[in-house]
């Protein structure tokens, strides 16, 4: 139930659904309006009428794909209908945009008549640069794609068929290499006869599998020559001249099992009966035909892949369709043909054999990957996939004669692709995966808050952290019941905890000469302040870090933390850092939350601590110390303070890239920065240190509200033990993000 709630919250939160349309040209003035619409829009219309190819120049057609479905085969859920399938089609659009910067309109057609779907797609050809058919049941999907490929001059691709086939075929080539078998010698059994199975079988034959070594099974058993029951012309293509009649019989001595069927279809006995070094692709979702644990439990020489992200060797279609369309669109291909599919197969297979960069390992919790039985296919978040597959597709389209706009310089094209890859969400995903590699105990003082409870559920399910909820036990349990959360985490009620008296004594020891009596400390621990109680849990080692403040003002969390834990030895203050995530860039701003009017010493501390924290998060820091002056252009006590802070940073951390004092636009605009040739900053800064709290706080809030940045923080720097503060109004995702940062902070403490 909790996973269901999380999924529904994800889709319904904020703007409903997962996609929106964003204008790429300004429309702020009357002049803009006259160009965007009447009368200026007439000019591109007339140009396109005269030369239809100009549609790629003056409209979004060249980067626009239609995801078309009638909802008759939605995921593993069956015929849900066009409307119920819409979330999947929107999700497909998100993946197109995220991985290949391709825009998508999802088109749900309320018909099961294949000829109506064909006609609708044909009528849409002027709008789109390509069509991705999705979740249309077999055998109608075969007929629809065949007819559209015959009649349309833009790429048409049924991902349920070819996407799975391409990814699994790449993995098959690598698995065969590892076990020392030749593709022309193997015997392969395909269990399933739908869209994916049909395409997997065809592509395997195109790669070299001999047709008489291919056995296909459906729910009625082996598809053999002469069989009548449950047959159609598409199954007939794979009817084998064989004495096998059951899947069990076919599996004996087989080298490869391809599962595109249902949970549990492959048994331990089948695996035991296969040839030495068997290869098993159990691709049913969400539950495979056999799990890796079960397969390895039978024999140790198995190489297995599934469709699941929680197992090695995930056959994930996102490794294919975004990049296939990217390459096809960029050369204005008229089709996606067999040559292009094979090019994608070989590009993915080769990439998996290359050394995996640290950035990919970091994205998966610092897990190390190298070509072998548990790594035969690249990871979906490997940014190199775009740079390998899209160029391979483009080249194959040119070689096979379907490219209408060939690429003249492939190396420049690859550079262009690389420039489209932003670093925004990847940083947060990398942080989450780091946290998952070694989860820590986080105490939440506001344990009865709904957002905290929902976030705690996610943290547990994804293995990011070990939440501890502080508060009234009955109230927290009742709230969990009301929210239908099946959440098994420690609940600590200060009124009944065995540690409460010890915490009161320790607080008294620390604050007895600062205005607190023992009885007051006991009252604070039992009734008054869950923040104080939670902070003492961190101080005594009963929790690794604290995350609180969603219900309170910022000082109400940070002040008790400072009183109990204090700042790091040798520091004059603590400091606040915000990560501002834009579409393509990430900036770190400090101090935005704590020190009102810092001295030069405190500014230098802020810069050095920020650099350490940014590096911890996997980003190389480039620091700008901001002012209203550029390198002495104004002589004023405020500018002299910043200038002195820069000198202190350079003295104490000479390896850091730091410059100042400098104006904010100089720090981030390359053209302005280029004017100062003496500057150590040769590329724009990504860490911005503000001269006072006024400017820092105002800036991050404006960027968040008006600049469209996602603000992650505040990340508290300089505490004796890691403590982090939420903001009033933070949502569940904010809590999860900050929890991941808190865990990584503990890991690096």
XYZ file of C-alpha atoms in Angstrom:
749
model
C 0.000 0.000 0.000
C 2.849 2.370 0.809
C 4.459 1.902 -2.605
C 1.090 2.565 -4.196
C 0.716 5.786 -2.213
C 4.210 6.881 -3.136
C 3.541 6.291 -6.824
C 0.232 8.164 -6.688
C 1.840 11.045 -4.793
C 4.621 11.221 -7.397
C 2.136 11.570 -10.251
C -0.326 13.894 -8.504
C 1.998 16.248 -6.634
C 2.252 19.854 -7.843
C 1.453 20.157 -11.545
C -0.496 17.011 -12.363
C 1.155 14.312 -14.439
C 4.793 14.232 -15.473
C 5.141 16.546 -18.478
C 4.555 20.137 -19.563
C 5.096 22.271 -22.656
C 7.704 25.019 -22.330
C 8.192 27.812 -24.846
C 11.673 28.006 -26.342
C 11.342 31.603 -27.578
C 10.552 34.753 -25.552
C 7.015 36.058 -25.481
C 7.270 38.999 -23.099
C 6.634 42.007 -25.315
C 4.376 43.117 -28.131
C 7.312 42.663 -30.499
C 7.787 39.077 -29.291
C 4.094 38.389 -29.806
C 4.165 39.750 -33.344
C 6.990 37.335 -34.155
C 5.598 34.326 -32.306
C 2.159 34.674 -33.865
C 0.570 37.162 -36.236
C 1.896 38.710 -38.418
C 5.467 37.371 -38.116
C 4.490 33.699 -38.129
C 3.356 34.036 -41.737
C 6.961 34.114 -42.939
C 7.960 30.603 -41.805
C 4.578 29.298 -42.999
C 5.258 30.585 -46.514
C 8.821 29.272 -46.397
C 7.590 25.781 -45.462
C 4.946 25.874 -48.185
C 7.682 26.581 -50.711
C 10.140 24.037 -49.227
C 8.558 21.398 -46.897
C 11.957 20.486 -45.442
C 12.052 23.950 -43.873
C 9.623 22.560 -41.279
C 12.720 21.071 -39.641
C 14.267 24.538 -39.604
C 11.371 26.650 -38.370
C 9.383 24.228 -36.156
C 9.997 21.598 -33.485
C 9.233 18.740 -35.883
C 12.845 17.585 -36.066
C 13.023 16.966 -32.312
C 9.467 15.813 -31.724
C 8.309 12.204 -31.350
C 4.785 10.865 -30.913
C 4.378 8.056 -28.399
C 1.264 6.337 -29.747
C -0.730 3.685 -27.881
C -4.202 2.253 -27.558
C -3.448 0.755 -24.142
C -4.110 -2.868 -25.103
C -0.851 -4.206 -23.625
C 0.167 -1.811 -20.836
C 3.336 -3.000 -19.093
C 2.478 -6.353 -17.543
C -1.037 -5.190 -16.716
C -2.816 -6.172 -19.932
C -5.564 -4.282 -21.752
C -6.185 -1.232 -19.551
C -7.433 0.946 -22.378
C -6.100 4.151 -23.871
C -6.829 6.468 -20.940
C -5.399 4.215 -18.209
C -2.254 3.783 -20.260
C -1.601 7.536 -20.395
C 0.729 7.633 -17.330
C 2.990 5.126 -19.085
C 3.074 7.199 -22.262
C 3.862 10.348 -20.284
C 6.610 8.376 -18.564
C 7.983 7.403 -21.949
C 8.111 11.103 -22.780
C 10.049 11.793 -19.586
C 12.639 9.179 -20.548
C 12.983 10.536 -24.087
C 13.645 13.996 -22.658
C 15.870 12.895 -19.790
C 18.180 10.644 -21.749
C 18.227 12.172 -25.245
C 16.640 15.650 -24.976
C 13.838 14.633 -27.350
C 10.416 16.250 -26.940
C 7.337 14.044 -26.918
C 3.594 14.343 -27.287
C 1.820 11.255 -25.987
C -1.080 10.199 -28.223
C -3.611 7.786 -26.708
C -6.021 6.430 -29.313
C -9.350 5.047 -28.087
C -9.652 2.218 -30.596
C -8.670 -1.417 -30.983
C -9.069 -1.251 -34.757
C -5.533 -1.435 -36.188
C -6.555 0.332 -39.390
C -7.790 3.313 -37.383
C -4.450 3.495 -35.568
C -2.628 3.343 -38.892
C -4.771 6.132 -40.336
C -4.303 8.327 -37.252
C -0.513 7.995 -37.412
C -0.467 8.732 -41.130
C -2.470 11.908 -40.555
C -0.004 12.995 -37.867
C 3.068 12.773 -40.101
C 3.305 16.566 -40.684
C 3.582 17.136 -36.937
C 6.244 14.661 -35.872
C 9.791 13.692 -36.726
C 9.175 10.101 -35.588
C 6.593 7.741 -34.100
C 7.171 5.387 -31.158
C 4.437 2.748 -30.986
C 3.894 1.568 -27.433
C 1.857 -0.993 -25.501
C -0.195 -2.266 -28.447
C -0.953 -5.983 -28.210
C 0.206 -8.654 -30.606
C -0.483 -9.589 -33.338
C -2.056 -6.227 -34.244
C 1.181 -4.393 -33.371
C 3.040 -6.270 -36.132
C 0.517 -5.315 -38.774
C 0.370 -1.674 -37.641
C 4.133 -1.221 -37.722
C 4.492 -2.980 -41.075
C 1.895 -0.755 -42.737
C 3.259 2.456 -41.251
C 6.808 1.650 -42.324
C 5.537 1.083 -45.866
C 3.579 4.320 -46.083
C 5.388 6.899 -43.914
C 8.630 8.800 -44.505
C 9.534 9.325 -40.854
C 10.958 6.710 -38.451
C 8.398 4.328 -36.940
C 9.560 2.095 -34.102
C 7.599 -0.305 -31.910
C 9.705 -0.270 -28.760
C 8.000 -3.242 -27.095
C 9.346 -5.360 -29.946
C 12.647 -3.901 -30.987
C 13.816 -2.180 -27.809
C 13.886 -5.388 -25.790
C 15.397 -7.234 -28.749
C 18.234 -4.734 -29.184
C 19.226 -4.593 -25.520
C 18.993 -8.346 -24.951
C 20.895 -9.093 -28.167
C 23.765 -6.847 -27.075
C 23.851 -8.664 -23.740
C 23.697 -12.035 -25.533
C 26.750 -11.228 -27.664
C 28.756 -10.366 -24.569
C 27.543 -13.382 -22.596
C 28.535 -15.699 -25.454
C 31.975 -14.099 -25.566
C 32.420 -14.723 -21.844
C 31.490 -18.408 -22.093
C 33.447 -18.954 -25.317
C 30.535 -19.969 -27.531
C 29.857 -18.909 -31.116
C 26.409 -17.580 -31.924
C 26.071 -19.812 -34.987
C 26.601 -22.898 -32.798
C 24.165 -22.249 -29.969
C 20.673 -23.617 -29.489
C 18.276 -20.994 -28.139
C 14.788 -21.371 -26.673
C 12.455 -18.384 -26.634
C 9.550 -18.670 -24.214
C 6.797 -16.280 -25.276
C 5.400 -15.456 -28.706
C 4.285 -11.845 -28.333
C 5.760 -8.647 -29.716
C 9.038 -8.757 -27.761
C 9.629 -12.455 -28.314
C 8.986 -12.146 -32.044
C 11.511 -9.343 -32.432
C 14.095 -10.971 -30.133
C 13.970 -14.127 -32.218
C 14.278 -12.239 -35.505
C 17.225 -10.168 -34.299
C 19.011 -13.212 -32.867
C 18.745 -14.868 -36.277
C 20.025 -11.683 -37.946
C 23.040 -11.830 -35.614
C 23.845 -15.397 -36.622
C 21.633 -17.877 -34.770
C 20.679 -20.658 -37.203
C 16.892 -20.805 -37.683
C 16.858 -24.566 -37.088
C 18.545 -23.930 -33.714
C 15.717 -21.608 -32.625
C 12.780 -23.039 -30.679
C 9.872 -20.740 -29.723
C 7.251 -21.657 -27.127
C 3.951 -20.100 -26.138
C 1.359 -21.025 -23.519
C 0.450 -24.119 -25.531
C 4.014 -25.400 -25.809
C 6.511 -25.544 -28.660
C 5.590 -23.836 -31.929
C 6.277 -26.625 -34.419
C 5.552 -27.225 -38.077
C 2.038 -28.528 -38.512
C 0.665 -27.111 -35.270
C -2.803 -25.604 -35.681
C -3.950 -24.549 -32.241
C -3.256 -20.908 -31.314
C -1.268 -20.171 -34.461
C -1.076 -17.030 -36.633
C 1.124 -15.966 -39.517
C 3.645 -14.335 -37.170
C 4.119 -17.475 -35.089
C 4.295 -19.524 -38.272
C 7.593 -17.807 -39.097
C 9.179 -19.642 -36.153
C 7.491 -23.025 -36.510
C 10.331 -25.519 -36.027
C 10.803 -28.960 -37.509
C 11.316 -30.596 -34.116
C 10.128 -33.433 -31.924
C 10.035 -31.110 -28.870
C 6.524 -30.364 -27.656
C 7.047 -28.730 -24.254
C 9.264 -26.014 -22.828
C 10.800 -28.555 -20.483
C 11.820 -30.773 -23.385
C 13.205 -27.847 -25.397
C 15.290 -26.573 -22.469
C 17.289 -29.833 -22.208
C 20.717 -29.171 -23.658
C 19.849 -25.607 -24.698
C 22.578 -22.985 -24.488
C 20.258 -19.993 -24.061
C 16.815 -19.438 -22.563
C 15.039 -16.191 -23.474
C 12.040 -15.539 -21.232
C 9.430 -13.036 -22.352
C 6.533 -14.671 -20.595
C 5.546 -14.866 -16.941
C 6.798 -15.271 -13.390
C 8.020 -18.763 -12.578
C 7.979 -20.060 -16.154
C 11.550 -21.396 -15.787
C 12.045 -24.095 -13.168
C 15.139 -25.274 -11.356
C 14.950 -28.571 -13.247
C 15.004 -26.735 -16.592
C 18.128 -24.820 -15.586
C 19.758 -28.019 -14.376
C 19.085 -29.699 -17.737
C 20.671 -26.981 -19.897
C 24.067 -27.179 -21.578
C 27.261 -26.160 -19.724
C 27.629 -22.407 -19.056
C 23.960 -21.649 -19.717
C 22.736 -18.140 -20.496
C 19.315 -17.171 -19.133
C 17.463 -13.966 -19.911
C 14.425 -13.914 -17.607
C 12.811 -10.691 -18.814
C 9.247 -10.908 -17.492
C 8.352 -7.829 -15.434
C 7.995 -7.101 -12.619
C 8.776 -10.713 -11.645
C 11.177 -12.723 -13.836
C 10.674 -16.278 -15.043
C 13.319 -17.288 -12.514
C 15.290 -15.107 -10.113
C 19.106 -14.943 -10.145
C 19.157 -16.422 -6.629
C 17.158 -19.416 -7.785
C 19.238 -19.907 -10.931
C 22.566 -19.636 -9.118
C 21.230 -21.960 -6.440
C 20.898 -24.681 -9.058
C 24.299 -24.283 -10.710
C 27.226 -21.907 -10.486
C 28.013 -21.509 -14.183
C 24.903 -19.498 -15.052
C 24.948 -16.016 -16.609
C 21.552 -14.454 -16.016
C 19.902 -11.161 -16.937
C 16.475 -9.842 -15.933
C 14.376 -6.729 -16.463
C 14.817 -5.713 -12.830
C 16.994 -2.839 -11.640
C 17.778 -4.577 -8.340
C 19.675 -7.371 -10.106
C 22.821 -7.220 -12.255
C 22.434 -7.222 -16.046
C 19.172 -5.309 -16.344
C 17.651 -5.509 -19.819
C 16.181 -2.013 -19.805
C 14.666 -0.494 -22.940
C 15.821 2.958 -21.889
C 19.252 1.867 -23.117
C 17.782 1.886 -26.614
C 14.846 3.957 -27.762
C 15.956 7.482 -26.684
C 19.318 7.134 -28.397
C 17.971 5.295 -31.433
C 15.535 8.120 -32.102
C 18.220 10.712 -31.324
C 20.451 9.359 -34.066
C 17.552 8.853 -36.478
C 16.186 12.377 -35.977
C 19.590 13.989 -36.319
C 20.048 12.625 -39.831
C 16.326 12.972 -40.690
C 16.072 9.247 -41.322
C 13.034 8.026 -43.217
C 12.996 4.754 -41.256
C 14.625 2.746 -38.508
C 15.821 -0.288 -40.407
C 17.565 -3.549 -39.570
C 21.000 -2.040 -40.162
C 20.299 0.629 -37.550
C 19.045 -1.920 -35.015
C 22.144 -4.048 -35.477
C 24.312 -0.946 -35.117
C 22.667 -0.257 -31.746
C 23.279 -3.855 -30.660
C 26.978 -3.724 -31.441
C 27.419 -0.224 -29.951
C 25.930 -1.342 -26.628
C 27.915 -4.582 -26.606
C 31.177 -2.724 -27.212
C 30.449 -0.118 -24.567
C 29.952 -2.788 -21.885
C 33.478 -4.042 -22.587
C 35.068 -0.639 -22.026
C 36.466 0.499 -18.685
C 33.669 1.992 -16.623
C 34.406 5.569 -15.465
C 34.153 6.611 -11.831
C 31.141 8.803 -12.603
C 29.085 5.699 -13.404
C 30.276 3.908 -10.273
C 29.367 6.959 -8.194
C 25.896 7.011 -9.724
C 25.416 3.477 -8.382
C 26.697 3.940 -4.852
C 30.383 3.543 -5.725
C 29.794 -0.013 -6.943
C 32.601 -1.069 -9.245
C 31.688 -2.484 -12.661
C 33.843 -4.409 -15.085
C 33.034 -6.622 -18.033
C 32.073 -10.041 -16.718
C 29.133 -12.325 -15.818
C 27.491 -9.612 -13.693
C 28.122 -6.784 -16.160
C 27.284 -7.707 -19.762
C 25.257 -4.614 -20.597
C 25.813 -0.911 -19.750
C 23.920 0.765 -16.942
C 20.975 3.042 -17.844
C 22.536 6.057 -16.100
C 25.809 5.696 -17.993
C 26.079 9.006 -19.894
C 28.271 7.350 -22.518
C 25.322 5.423 -23.967
C 24.117 8.530 -25.795
C 27.584 9.135 -27.186
C 27.901 5.561 -28.474
C 24.439 4.569 -29.667
C 23.168 7.780 -31.320
C 26.266 8.152 -33.558
C 26.104 4.437 -34.448
C 22.466 4.848 -35.466
C 23.222 7.969 -37.476
C 26.128 6.266 -39.257
C 24.064 3.160 -40.046
C 21.259 5.348 -41.417
C 23.755 7.090 -43.672
C 25.364 3.825 -44.771
C 21.999 2.223 -45.563
C 20.676 5.188 -47.512
C 17.787 6.293 -45.279
C 19.449 9.500 -43.992
C 18.144 12.656 -45.653
C 20.607 14.966 -43.864
C 23.956 13.171 -43.455
C 26.374 14.253 -40.751
C 29.594 15.587 -42.247
C 31.798 15.542 -39.131
C 30.960 12.709 -36.736
C 33.439 13.880 -34.088
C 31.753 17.291 -33.933
C 28.372 15.566 -33.768
C 29.530 13.588 -30.734
C 30.737 16.812 -29.093
C 27.320 18.327 -29.765
C 25.618 15.362 -28.111
C 27.908 15.651 -25.123
C 27.012 19.302 -24.668
C 23.345 18.375 -24.163
C 24.086 16.338 -21.060
C 23.373 18.368 -17.959
C 24.597 17.506 -14.462
C 21.590 18.516 -12.423
C 19.615 15.478 -11.312
C 22.604 13.211 -11.797
C 24.295 14.808 -8.794
C 21.336 14.067 -6.543
C 21.046 10.527 -7.851
C 24.759 10.033 -7.227
C 24.314 11.267 -3.644
C 21.379 8.910 -3.069
C 23.345 5.958 -4.367
C 26.292 6.865 -2.173
C 23.932 6.913 0.793
C 22.537 3.500 -0.177
C 26.041 2.019 -0.134
C 26.221 2.494 3.664
C 22.923 3.690 5.214
C 23.104 5.531 8.526
C 20.688 6.134 11.390
C 18.812 9.443 11.044
C 16.693 10.705 13.919
C 13.634 12.779 12.974
C 12.358 14.948 15.864
C 9.024 15.489 14.069
C 8.221 11.798 13.871
C 4.462 12.351 13.664
C 4.637 14.674 10.639
C 2.976 13.175 7.561
C 5.746 14.228 5.190
C 8.386 12.789 7.500
C 6.500 9.494 7.687
C 6.120 9.264 3.915
C 9.766 10.143 3.439
C 10.763 7.542 6.032
C 8.889 4.922 4.022
C 10.889 5.828 0.900
C 14.162 5.880 2.824
C 13.515 2.364 4.103
C 12.245 0.933 0.813
C 15.154 2.328 -1.175
C 17.725 1.534 1.485
C 18.928 5.153 1.744
C 18.855 5.501 5.525
C 17.644 3.971 8.791
C 15.017 6.401 10.142
C 14.308 6.805 13.843
C 11.053 8.619 14.672
C 10.831 10.687 17.855
C 7.489 11.617 19.388
C 4.364 10.285 21.034
C 4.351 6.582 20.162
C 0.559 6.261 19.993
C 0.221 9.401 17.897
C 2.882 8.266 15.427
C 1.390 4.789 15.144
C -2.089 6.235 14.604
C -0.790 8.571 11.892
C 0.903 5.630 10.178
C -2.361 3.678 10.289
C -4.274 6.647 8.889
C -1.795 6.890 6.017
C -1.838 3.098 5.444
C 1.922 2.997 5.898
C 3.483 -0.355 6.694
C 6.540 1.239 8.247
C 8.727 -0.803 10.566
C 11.211 1.642 12.090
C 12.218 2.486 15.659
C 9.882 4.896 17.431
C 11.382 6.660 20.443
C 8.953 8.299 22.877
C 10.857 10.652 25.235
C 8.260 10.106 27.971
C 9.076 6.403 28.190
C 12.618 6.047 26.850
C 15.166 4.323 29.081
C 17.702 6.960 28.041
C 15.689 10.073 28.956
C 17.142 10.496 32.463
C 20.680 9.950 31.180
C 20.101 12.553 28.471
C 18.836 15.028 31.083
C 21.935 14.458 33.206
C 24.208 14.959 30.199
C 22.369 18.130 29.164
C 22.702 19.436 32.729
C 26.421 18.651 32.661
C 26.825 20.645 29.462
C 24.536 23.583 30.335
C 24.578 23.860 34.142
C 26.584 27.084 34.042
C 24.542 28.436 31.152
C 21.183 28.900 32.831
C 19.769 25.375 33.147
C 18.935 23.447 36.305
C 18.635 19.651 36.481
C 14.858 19.804 36.841
C 14.669 22.084 33.786
C 16.846 19.645 31.830
C 14.550 16.786 32.841
C 11.513 18.754 31.708
C 13.198 19.611 28.385
C 14.051 15.979 27.733
C 10.646 14.564 28.661
C 8.183 17.164 27.471
C 9.502 20.384 26.058
C 11.874 19.773 23.159
C 12.027 16.747 20.884
C 14.830 18.562 19.042
C 16.933 18.669 22.216
C 16.150 15.000 22.858
C 17.056 14.029 19.281
C 20.241 16.073 19.378
C 21.248 14.246 22.543
C 20.656 10.935 20.733
C 23.274 12.033 18.196
C 25.619 13.238 20.934
C 25.392 9.879 22.746
C 25.815 7.804 19.563
C 22.264 6.428 19.505
C 21.786 8.068 16.105
C 24.288 9.126 13.466
C 22.671 12.394 12.419
C 19.575 14.537 12.884
C 17.198 15.965 10.301
C 14.501 18.299 11.542
C 12.770 21.640 11.224
C 9.879 20.930 8.860
C 7.401 22.132 11.474
C 9.470 24.890 13.078
C 11.471 27.993 12.333
C 15.097 27.467 11.388
C 16.636 28.770 14.661
C 14.470 26.374 16.700
C 16.435 23.454 15.281
C 19.907 24.898 14.873
C 20.079 26.572 18.290
C 19.576 23.352 20.339
C 22.024 21.544 18.062
C 24.663 24.187 18.716
C 23.984 24.084 22.461
C 24.352 20.303 22.691
C 26.811 19.406 19.943
C 28.624 22.646 19.274
C 30.742 23.596 16.299
C 33.933 21.941 15.124
C 37.062 22.799 17.070
C 38.950 25.733 15.618
C 36.002 27.227 13.753
C 34.529 30.595 14.562
C 31.031 29.738 13.341
C 28.813 27.275 11.491
C 27.631 27.989 7.962
C 24.777 27.113 5.610
C 25.087 25.868 2.030
C 22.363 25.482 -0.616
C 22.602 23.407 -3.774
C 20.656 25.131 -6.559
C 19.784 22.714 -9.350
C 18.935 24.152 -12.760
C 18.107 22.313 -15.958
C 21.721 22.057 -17.075
C 23.822 23.409 -14.216
C 24.277 23.131 -10.484
C 25.492 25.971 -8.239
C 26.331 25.958 -4.533
C 25.543 29.092 -2.517
C 26.911 29.972 0.952
C 26.368 31.310 3.558
C 22.624 31.506 2.987
C 21.209 30.690 6.414
C 23.431 31.288 9.464
C 26.039 34.062 9.771
C 24.460 37.494 9.400
C 27.497 39.740 8.989
C 30.588 37.528 8.657
C 34.123 38.729 9.165
C 36.825 38.028 6.601
C 37.852 35.078 8.791
C 34.317 33.674 8.743
C 33.995 34.176 4.970
C 37.207 32.226 4.467
C 35.821 29.447 6.680
C 32.634 29.415 4.652
C 34.555 29.055 1.394
C 36.821 26.251 2.628
C 33.978 24.307 4.251
C 31.817 24.744 1.146
C 34.630 23.436 -1.062
C 34.993 20.367 1.153
C 31.254 19.709 1.093
C 30.945 20.187 -2.670
C 33.856 17.824 -3.283
C 32.200 15.317 -0.954
C 29.125 15.462 -3.185
C 31.216 14.579 -6.225
C 31.686 18.009 -7.802
C 34.970 19.843 -8.356
C 34.572 23.235 -6.610
C 35.351 26.496 -8.422
C 34.852 29.303 -5.912
C 33.903 32.932 -6.434
C 33.916 35.317 -3.450
C 31.178 37.766 -4.372
C 30.984 41.515 -3.904
C 29.761 44.620 -5.716
C 33.342 45.191 -6.880
C 35.471 43.473 -9.512
C 39.051 42.984 -8.306
C 39.463 46.360 -6.600
C 37.243 48.437 -8.878
C 35.606 49.894 -5.734
C 37.483 50.589 -2.500
C 35.105 50.118 0.434
C 35.235 48.338 3.801
C 32.853 45.661 2.468
C 34.970 44.967 -0.622
C 38.174 44.989 1.432
C 36.643 42.359 3.721
C 35.950 40.035 0.782
C 39.407 40.682 -0.678
C 40.990 39.729 2.657
C 38.850 36.570 2.813
C 40.181 35.525 -0.614
C 43.738 35.973 0.634
C 43.017 33.825 3.692
C 41.527 31.021 1.588
C 44.540 31.023 -0.727
C 46.878 30.858 2.257
C 45.048 28.019 3.997
C 43.949 25.964 0.987
C 46.290 26.851 -1.889
C 45.036 23.988 -4.059
C 41.525 25.426 -4.276
C 40.358 27.334 -7.353
C 39.147 30.555 -5.761
C 38.833 34.133 -6.965
C 37.467 37.462 -5.863
C 36.359 39.903 -4.912
C 34.091 39.801 -7.958
C 30.581 40.639 -9.072
C 28.053 37.843 -9.410
C 27.626 38.077 -13.179
C 31.382 38.124 -13.717
C 31.605 34.866 -11.750
C 29.129 32.964 -13.936
C 29.215 34.563 -17.414
C 32.158 33.309 -19.519
C 32.317 36.424 -21.688
C 32.685 38.676 -18.637
C 35.138 36.350 -16.949
C 37.338 36.267 -20.051
C 38.073 39.953 -19.575
C 40.118 39.187 -16.461
C 42.965 37.131 -17.876
C 44.806 37.038 -14.543
C 41.942 35.228 -12.811
C 42.458 31.644 -11.611
C 38.864 31.032 -12.657
C 39.078 30.011 -16.310
C 35.523 28.648 -16.413
C 32.459 29.940 -14.529
C 32.330 29.411 -10.778
C 29.995 26.816 -9.308
C 30.483 27.790 -5.636
C 29.323 31.316 -4.811
C 30.279 32.793 -1.422
C 28.161 35.793 -0.411
C 29.497 38.709 1.638
C 26.610 38.591 4.119
C 23.435 36.715 4.987
C 21.201 39.372 3.433
C 22.557 38.845 -0.065
C 22.897 35.070 0.182
C 19.431 34.440 1.577
C 17.732 36.823 -0.842
C 19.560 35.363 -3.833
C 18.775 31.697 -3.203
C 15.094 32.417 -2.554
C 14.756 34.468 -5.751
C 16.515 31.773 -7.774
C 14.153 29.207 -6.296
C 10.929 31.132 -6.844
C 11.662 33.123 -10.009
C 14.615 31.326 -11.578
C 13.102 27.864 -11.587
C 15.926 26.294 -9.587
C 15.388 23.374 -7.262
C 16.851 24.321 -3.887
C 18.374 21.444 -1.938
C 19.415 22.352 1.573
C 20.341 23.961 3.789
C 23.412 21.793 4.202
C 24.822 22.752 7.578
C 28.621 23.009 7.690
C 30.964 23.164 10.667
C 28.941 21.247 13.274
C 30.807 18.937 15.653
C 28.529 16.119 14.482
C 26.378 16.096 11.327
C 23.041 17.854 11.778
C 20.819 19.151 9.011
C 17.794 21.396 8.969
C 14.674 21.159 6.830
C 12.689 24.183 5.711
C 9.051 24.798 6.573
C 7.100 23.754 3.506
C 9.612 21.177 2.277
C 7.925 18.290 0.456
C 8.575 14.556 0.739
C 11.167 14.640 -2.025
C 13.034 17.448 -0.247
C 13.152 15.354 2.912
C 14.468 12.325 1.015
C 17.136 14.432 -0.702
C 18.294 16.011 2.532
C 18.320 12.619 4.235
C 20.625 11.286 1.531
C 22.936 14.283 1.999
C 22.891 13.741 5.753
C 23.892 10.092 5.315
C 26.745 10.968 2.955
C 27.849 13.639 5.439
C 28.104 10.974 8.152
C 29.960 8.640 5.787
C 32.560 11.354 5.229
C 32.733 12.615 8.816
